[in-house]
Amino acid sequence: MITPAISVLSAMDGIQHGHGPNQPEWLVAASAAVVILIFLVQRFGSGRIGGLVGPLMLGWFVVIGVFGARSVMANPQVLQAFSPGWAMSMISTSPLMSFIMLGGVVLCLAGGEALYADMGHFGRRAIAIGWWFIVCPALLLSYLGQGAAVMANAEAASN
């Protein structure tokens, strides 16, 4: 129940950063309409939602993966993020900030309930293949790409 609300709030926050204070008035109404439409269609089965949203999500993951990969190739030093030494350094120098960031990780994991719900509809094998070959690589490339963008231009952190 919490995942759709967080998704919509995150999307609205992203749109606000993109448009600033001059965002179109219809934007909130359009977002609400999309959420209402999803909940109305949901009663006919998740297969219908998957058929409508699945291709869009695949396109989304491809796009964020490609843009992330471009940024990583421009600044490959961001791959040092996989070194556990950086995490240990942050924990020792900023324990409060580390604790707050860990709270963000817990919120990310809260989306796992959606994964378990999807397993009931699509099966473990389909979810595992989608995760390991599409979602996980795209998200890693996207997050690394954002880190690389900040490394190249510290002002990018404001967005």
Short mmCIF file of C-alpha atoms in Angstrom, two decimals:
data_model
loop_
_atom_site.label_atom_id
_atom_site.label_comp_id
_atom_site.label_asym_id
_atom_site.label_seq_id
_atom_site.Cartn_x
_atom_site.Cartn_y
_atom_site.Cartn_z
CA MET A 1 0.00 0.00 0.00
CA ILE A 2 2.90 2.36 0.71
CA THR A 3 4.78 1.70 -2.56
CA PRO A 4 2.34 3.46 -4.97
CA ALA A 5 2.19 6.51 -2.72
CA ILE A 6 5.98 6.74 -2.51
CA SER A 7 6.26 6.27 -6.28
CA VAL A 8 3.81 9.08 -6.99
CA LEU A 9 5.45 11.41 -4.47
CA SER A 10 8.89 10.68 -5.96
CA ALA A 11 7.60 11.32 -9.47
CA MET A 12 6.03 14.60 -8.39
CA ASP A 13 9.25 15.66 -6.68
CA GLY A 14 11.20 14.87 -9.85
CA ILE A 15 8.78 16.85 -11.97
CA GLN A 16 9.04 19.78 -9.56
CA HIS A 17 12.84 19.78 -9.93
CA GLY A 18 12.49 19.65 -13.70
CA HIS A 19 10.02 22.53 -13.93
CA GLY A 20 10.87 24.47 -10.79
CA PRO A 21 8.21 26.83 -9.50
CA ASN A 22 6.77 27.19 -13.02
CA GLN A 23 5.34 23.68 -13.27
CA PRO A 24 2.08 23.45 -15.24
CA GLU A 25 -1.11 23.49 -13.17
CA TRP A 26 -2.44 20.35 -14.84
CA LEU A 27 0.53 18.26 -13.68
CA VAL A 28 -0.91 17.27 -10.29
CA ALA A 29 -4.29 16.44 -11.84
CA ALA A 30 -2.64 14.30 -14.52
CA SER A 31 -0.61 12.41 -11.90
CA ALA A 32 -3.74 11.76 -9.83
CA ALA A 33 -5.58 10.59 -12.95
CA VAL A 34 -2.82 8.07 -13.73
CA VAL A 35 -2.94 6.62 -10.21
CA ILE A 36 -6.75 6.43 -10.25
CA LEU A 37 -6.67 4.75 -13.66
CA ILE A 38 -4.19 2.14 -12.42
CA PHE A 39 -6.34 1.35 -9.39
CA LEU A 40 -9.48 1.12 -11.58
CA VAL A 41 -7.82 -1.26 -14.05
CA GLN A 42 -6.27 -3.30 -11.24
CA ARG A 43 -9.59 -4.92 -10.37
CA PHE A 44 -9.56 -6.64 -13.77
CA GLY A 45 -6.27 -8.34 -12.91
CA SER A 46 -2.62 -7.48 -12.76
CA GLY A 47 -2.10 -9.01 -16.21
CA ARG A 48 -3.86 -6.04 -17.76
CA ILE A 49 -1.71 -3.58 -15.86
CA GLY A 50 1.40 -5.54 -16.81
CA GLY A 51 0.36 -5.50 -20.46
CA LEU A 52 -0.06 -1.73 -20.36
CA VAL A 53 2.79 -0.72 -18.08
CA GLY A 54 5.32 -3.47 -18.80
CA PRO A 55 6.56 -2.13 -22.15
CA LEU A 56 6.81 1.39 -20.68
CA MET A 57 8.87 0.10 -17.75
CA LEU A 58 11.15 -1.86 -20.08
CA GLY A 59 11.73 1.31 -22.09
CA TRP A 60 12.35 3.28 -18.91
CA PHE A 61 14.97 0.83 -17.65
CA VAL A 62 16.73 0.81 -21.01
CA VAL A 63 16.84 4.62 -21.10
CA ILE A 64 18.16 5.06 -17.54
CA GLY A 65 20.71 2.30 -18.15
CA VAL A 66 21.98 3.89 -21.36
CA PHE A 67 22.25 7.38 -19.84
CA GLY A 68 23.93 5.95 -16.75
CA ALA A 69 26.41 3.97 -18.85
CA ARG A 70 27.31 7.10 -20.84
CA SER A 71 28.07 8.98 -17.63
CA VAL A 72 30.06 6.06 -16.18
CA MET A 73 32.14 5.81 -19.36
CA ALA A 74 32.92 9.52 -19.09
CA ASN A 75 33.95 9.14 -15.41
CA PRO A 76 34.92 5.51 -14.75
CA GLN A 77 36.46 6.38 -11.38
CA VAL A 78 32.90 6.17 -10.00
CA LEU A 79 33.30 2.37 -10.10
CA GLN A 80 35.29 2.76 -6.88
CA ALA A 81 31.85 2.91 -5.24
CA PHE A 82 31.93 -0.90 -5.12
CA SER A 83 34.85 -0.77 -2.67
CA PRO A 84 33.65 -1.47 0.89
CA GLY A 85 36.42 0.80 2.16
CA TRP A 86 34.35 3.87 1.24
CA ALA A 87 31.39 2.62 3.29
CA MET A 88 33.60 1.89 6.28
CA SER A 89 35.18 5.32 5.99
CA MET A 90 31.79 7.01 5.99
CA ILE A 91 30.55 5.00 8.97
CA SER A 92 33.62 5.93 10.99
CA THR A 93 33.64 9.62 10.05
CA SER A 94 29.87 10.33 9.87
CA PRO A 95 27.94 7.82 11.99
CA LEU A 96 24.73 9.90 12.11
CA MET A 97 24.65 10.46 8.35
CA SER A 98 25.40 6.75 7.83
CA PHE A 99 22.45 5.86 10.06
CA ILE A 100 20.15 8.20 8.10
CA MET A 101 21.33 6.73 4.79
CA LEU A 102 20.71 3.24 6.12
CA GLY A 103 17.15 4.36 6.83
CA GLY A 104 16.85 5.20 3.12
CA VAL A 105 18.01 1.70 2.27
CA VAL A 106 15.26 0.29 4.51
CA LEU A 107 12.70 2.41 2.64
CA CYS A 108 14.01 1.02 -0.65
CA LEU A 109 13.58 -2.48 0.67
CA ALA A 110 9.98 -1.68 1.60
CA GLY A 111 9.27 -1.88 -2.13
CA GLY A 112 10.09 -5.58 -1.83
CA GLU A 113 6.49 -6.32 -0.90
CA ALA A 114 5.55 -5.46 -4.47
CA LEU A 115 8.09 -8.00 -5.69
CA TYR A 116 6.50 -10.75 -3.61
CA ALA A 117 3.05 -9.76 -4.89
CA ASP A 118 4.35 -9.92 -8.47
CA MET A 119 5.78 -13.39 -7.83
CA GLY A 120 2.24 -14.62 -7.20
CA HIS A 121 1.15 -13.33 -10.60
CA PHE A 122 4.16 -13.98 -12.79
CA GLY A 123 6.17 -16.65 -11.00
CA ARG A 124 9.60 -16.67 -9.43
CA ARG A 125 11.49 -17.43 -12.63
CA ALA A 126 10.07 -14.47 -14.60
CA ILE A 127 10.69 -12.07 -11.72
CA ALA A 128 14.26 -13.34 -11.22
CA ILE A 129 15.10 -13.04 -14.93
CA GLY A 130 13.59 -9.54 -15.11
CA TRP A 131 15.46 -8.46 -12.01
CA TRP A 132 18.92 -9.84 -12.81
CA PHE A 133 19.00 -9.02 -16.53
CA ILE A 134 17.00 -5.78 -16.78
CA VAL A 135 16.19 -3.99 -13.52
CA CYS A 136 19.36 -4.50 -11.47
CA PRO A 137 21.83 -3.58 -14.25
CA ALA A 138 19.75 -0.55 -15.26
CA LEU A 139 19.49 0.72 -11.68
CA LEU A 140 23.19 0.17 -10.99
CA LEU A 141 24.14 2.03 -14.17
CA SER A 142 21.70 4.82 -13.37
CA TYR A 143 22.92 5.31 -9.80
CA LEU A 144 26.57 5.05 -10.80
CA GLY A 145 25.88 7.48 -13.65
CA GLN A 146 24.37 9.98 -11.22
CA GLY A 147 27.43 9.63 -9.01
CA ALA A 148 29.71 10.13 -12.01
CA ALA A 149 27.76 13.25 -12.99
CA VAL A 150 28.24 14.71 -9.50
CA MET A 151 31.93 13.83 -9.59
CA ALA A 152 32.27 15.69 -12.91
CA ASN A 153 30.19 18.67 -11.77
CA ALA A 154 29.40 19.16 -8.09
CA GLU A 155 26.48 21.47 -8.97
CA ALA A 156 24.67 18.43 -10.43
CA ALA A 157 24.03 17.32 -6.83
CA SER A 158 21.39 20.03 -6.48
CA ASN A 159 19.11 18.10 -8.85
#
